[in-house]
Structures are given as structure tokens and as C-alpha cells.
C-alpha atoms as a printed R data frame, in Angstrom:
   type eleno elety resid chain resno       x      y       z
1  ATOM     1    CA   UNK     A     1 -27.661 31.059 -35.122
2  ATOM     2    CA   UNK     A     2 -26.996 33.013 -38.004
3  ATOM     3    CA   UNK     A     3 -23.827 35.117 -38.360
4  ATOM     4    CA   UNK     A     4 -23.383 38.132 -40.921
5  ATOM     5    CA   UNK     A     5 -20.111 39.842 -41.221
6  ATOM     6    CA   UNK     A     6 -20.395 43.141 -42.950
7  ATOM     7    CA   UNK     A     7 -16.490 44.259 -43.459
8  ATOM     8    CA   UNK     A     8 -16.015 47.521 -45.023
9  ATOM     9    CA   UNK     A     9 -12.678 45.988 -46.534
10 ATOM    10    CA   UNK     A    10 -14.436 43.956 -48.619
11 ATOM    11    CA   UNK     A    11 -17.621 45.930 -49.717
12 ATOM    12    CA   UNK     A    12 -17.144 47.958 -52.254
13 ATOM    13    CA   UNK     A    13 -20.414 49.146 -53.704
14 ATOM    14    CA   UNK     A    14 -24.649 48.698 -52.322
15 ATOM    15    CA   UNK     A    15 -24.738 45.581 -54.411
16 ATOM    16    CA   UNK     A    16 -21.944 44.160 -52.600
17 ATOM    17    CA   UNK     A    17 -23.722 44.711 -49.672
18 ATOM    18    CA   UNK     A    18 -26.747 43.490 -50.787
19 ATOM    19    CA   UNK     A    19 -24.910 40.258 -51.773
20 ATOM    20    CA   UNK     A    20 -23.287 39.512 -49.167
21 ATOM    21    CA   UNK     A    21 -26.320 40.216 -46.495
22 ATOM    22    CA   UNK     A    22 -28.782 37.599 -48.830
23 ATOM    23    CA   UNK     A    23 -26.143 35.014 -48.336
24 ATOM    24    CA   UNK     A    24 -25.082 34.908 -45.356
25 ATOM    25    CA   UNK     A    25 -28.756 35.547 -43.787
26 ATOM    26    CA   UNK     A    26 -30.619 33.366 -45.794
27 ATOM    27    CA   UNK     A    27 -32.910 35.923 -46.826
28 ATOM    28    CA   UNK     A    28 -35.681 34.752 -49.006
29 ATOM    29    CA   UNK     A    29 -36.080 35.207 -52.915
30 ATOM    30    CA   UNK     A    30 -38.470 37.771 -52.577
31 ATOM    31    CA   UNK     A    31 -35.831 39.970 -50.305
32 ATOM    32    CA   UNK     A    32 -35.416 43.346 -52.416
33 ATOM    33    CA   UNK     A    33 -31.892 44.338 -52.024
34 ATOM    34    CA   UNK     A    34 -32.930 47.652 -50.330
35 ATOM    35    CA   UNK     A    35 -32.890 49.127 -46.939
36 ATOM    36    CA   UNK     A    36 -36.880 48.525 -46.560
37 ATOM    37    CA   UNK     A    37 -36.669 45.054 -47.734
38 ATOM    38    CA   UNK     A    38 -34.106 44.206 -45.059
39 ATOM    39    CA   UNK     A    39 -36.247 45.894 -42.445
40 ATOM    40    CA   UNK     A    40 -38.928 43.457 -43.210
41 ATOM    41    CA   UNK     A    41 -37.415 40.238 -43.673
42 ATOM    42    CA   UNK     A    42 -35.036 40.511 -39.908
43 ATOM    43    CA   UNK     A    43 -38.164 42.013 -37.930
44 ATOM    44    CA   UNK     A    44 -39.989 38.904 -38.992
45 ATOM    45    CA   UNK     A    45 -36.538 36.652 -38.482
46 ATOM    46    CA   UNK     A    46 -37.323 34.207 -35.714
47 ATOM    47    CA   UNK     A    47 -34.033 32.841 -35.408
48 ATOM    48    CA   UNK     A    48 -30.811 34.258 -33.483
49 ATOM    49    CA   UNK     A    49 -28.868 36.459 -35.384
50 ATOM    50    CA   UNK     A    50 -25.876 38.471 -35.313
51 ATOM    51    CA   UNK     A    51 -25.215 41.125 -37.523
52 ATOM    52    CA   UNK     A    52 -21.500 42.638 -37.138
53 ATOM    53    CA   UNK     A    53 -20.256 45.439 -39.147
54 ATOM    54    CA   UNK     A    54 -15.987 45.788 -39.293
55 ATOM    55    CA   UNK     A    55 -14.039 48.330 -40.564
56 ATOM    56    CA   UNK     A    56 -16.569 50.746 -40.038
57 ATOM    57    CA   UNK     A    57 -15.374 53.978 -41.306
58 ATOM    58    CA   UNK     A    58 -14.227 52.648 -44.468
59 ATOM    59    CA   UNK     A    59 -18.090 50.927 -44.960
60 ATOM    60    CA   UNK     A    60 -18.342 55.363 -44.606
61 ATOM    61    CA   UNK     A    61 -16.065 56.075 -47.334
62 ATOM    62    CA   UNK     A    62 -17.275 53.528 -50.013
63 ATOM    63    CA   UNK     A    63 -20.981 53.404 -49.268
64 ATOM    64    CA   UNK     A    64 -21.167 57.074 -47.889
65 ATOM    65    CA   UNK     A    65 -24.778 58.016 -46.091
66 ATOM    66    CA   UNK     A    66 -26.216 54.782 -46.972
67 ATOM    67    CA   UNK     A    67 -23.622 53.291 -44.626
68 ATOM    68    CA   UNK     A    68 -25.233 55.175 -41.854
69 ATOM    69    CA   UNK     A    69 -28.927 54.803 -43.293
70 ATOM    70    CA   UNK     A    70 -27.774 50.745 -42.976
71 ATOM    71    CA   UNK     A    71 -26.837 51.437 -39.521
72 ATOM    72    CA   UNK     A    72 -29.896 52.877 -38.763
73 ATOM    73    CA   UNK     A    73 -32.123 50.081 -39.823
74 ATOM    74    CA   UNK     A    74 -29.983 47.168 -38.477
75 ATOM    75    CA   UNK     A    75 -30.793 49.518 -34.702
76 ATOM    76    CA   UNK     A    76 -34.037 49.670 -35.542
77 ATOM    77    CA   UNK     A    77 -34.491 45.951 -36.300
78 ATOM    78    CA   UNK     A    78 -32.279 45.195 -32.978
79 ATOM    79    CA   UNK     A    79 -34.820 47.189 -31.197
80 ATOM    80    CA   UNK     A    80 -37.523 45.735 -32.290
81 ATOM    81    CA   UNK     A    81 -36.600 42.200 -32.718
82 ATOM    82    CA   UNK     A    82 -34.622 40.777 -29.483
83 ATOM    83    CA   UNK     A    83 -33.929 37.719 -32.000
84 ATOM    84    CA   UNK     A    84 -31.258 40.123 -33.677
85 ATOM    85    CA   UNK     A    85 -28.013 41.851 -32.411
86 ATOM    86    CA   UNK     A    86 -25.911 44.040 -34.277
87 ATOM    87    CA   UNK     A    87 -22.123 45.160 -33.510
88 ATOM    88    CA   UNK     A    88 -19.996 47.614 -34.835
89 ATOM    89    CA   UNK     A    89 -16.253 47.443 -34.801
């Protein structure tokens, strides 16, 4: 199973967040560091998952609406893939 902690404490910009989602999911090379990109490669993901985001309102402050937008997408992918579960603390 993989495990992905996203902790607004720690993220301070997209890039960050970008980072830290490639590593700690494996994604492949050709994963684009975007919202879309993401979409694709954990719809596809075969393999348990668990996506948890901490310290969510100060994810808000630092990322502002693409905080939400990531949000979004990670309930879309959970919806769609039963492979993936996301939680927000």
C-alpha cells in the first residue's frame, strides 16, 4: 500500500506539492506535475493507496484555490478508483 502525506506545514509552494506527491506515490517519469496529470496517473493506479492531507487550512493559505482544486481531484479520483482513499485532517 502506498501512503502520501500531504501536510500543509510543510508545503510551501505547487512545486512542493508536486514533489512531494511524485515521491511518495511513485508516480512515473512522464507524471506532469499538474492537477490533470495526477488525475490520470491515480485513476489508472492499481494498487492501494492512501492519500491524507494535514493541516488543512494552512495547505488554504499557502496554496490558496489550488488547494481546493487539489481537493477536488483527489475526490474525484477516490470516486472513481476504489483502489484510492483520501483523508483530510
Amino acid at each position: 500500500m502506498y501512503l502520501c502525506v500531504l501536510d500543509g506545514e510543510k508545503i510551501t509552494d505547487r512545486e512542493m506539492l508536486h514533489d512531494i506527491l511524485a515521491e511518495q506515490l511513485a508516480l512515473p517519469e512522464w507524471y506532469g506535475r499538474n492537477l490533470d496529470a495526477l488525475y490520470d496517473c491515480l485513476t489508472e493506479r492499481r494498487e492501494a493507496t492512501e492519500i491524507r492531507i494535514l493541516q488543512k487550512s494552512v495547505l488554504e493559505e499557502r496554496l490558496g484555490g489550488y488547494a481546493k482544486a487539489l481537493e477536488n481531484v483527489l475526490s474525484a479520483i477516490a470516486g472513481e478508483n476504489p483502489e484510492i482513499s483520501v483523508l483530510v485532517q
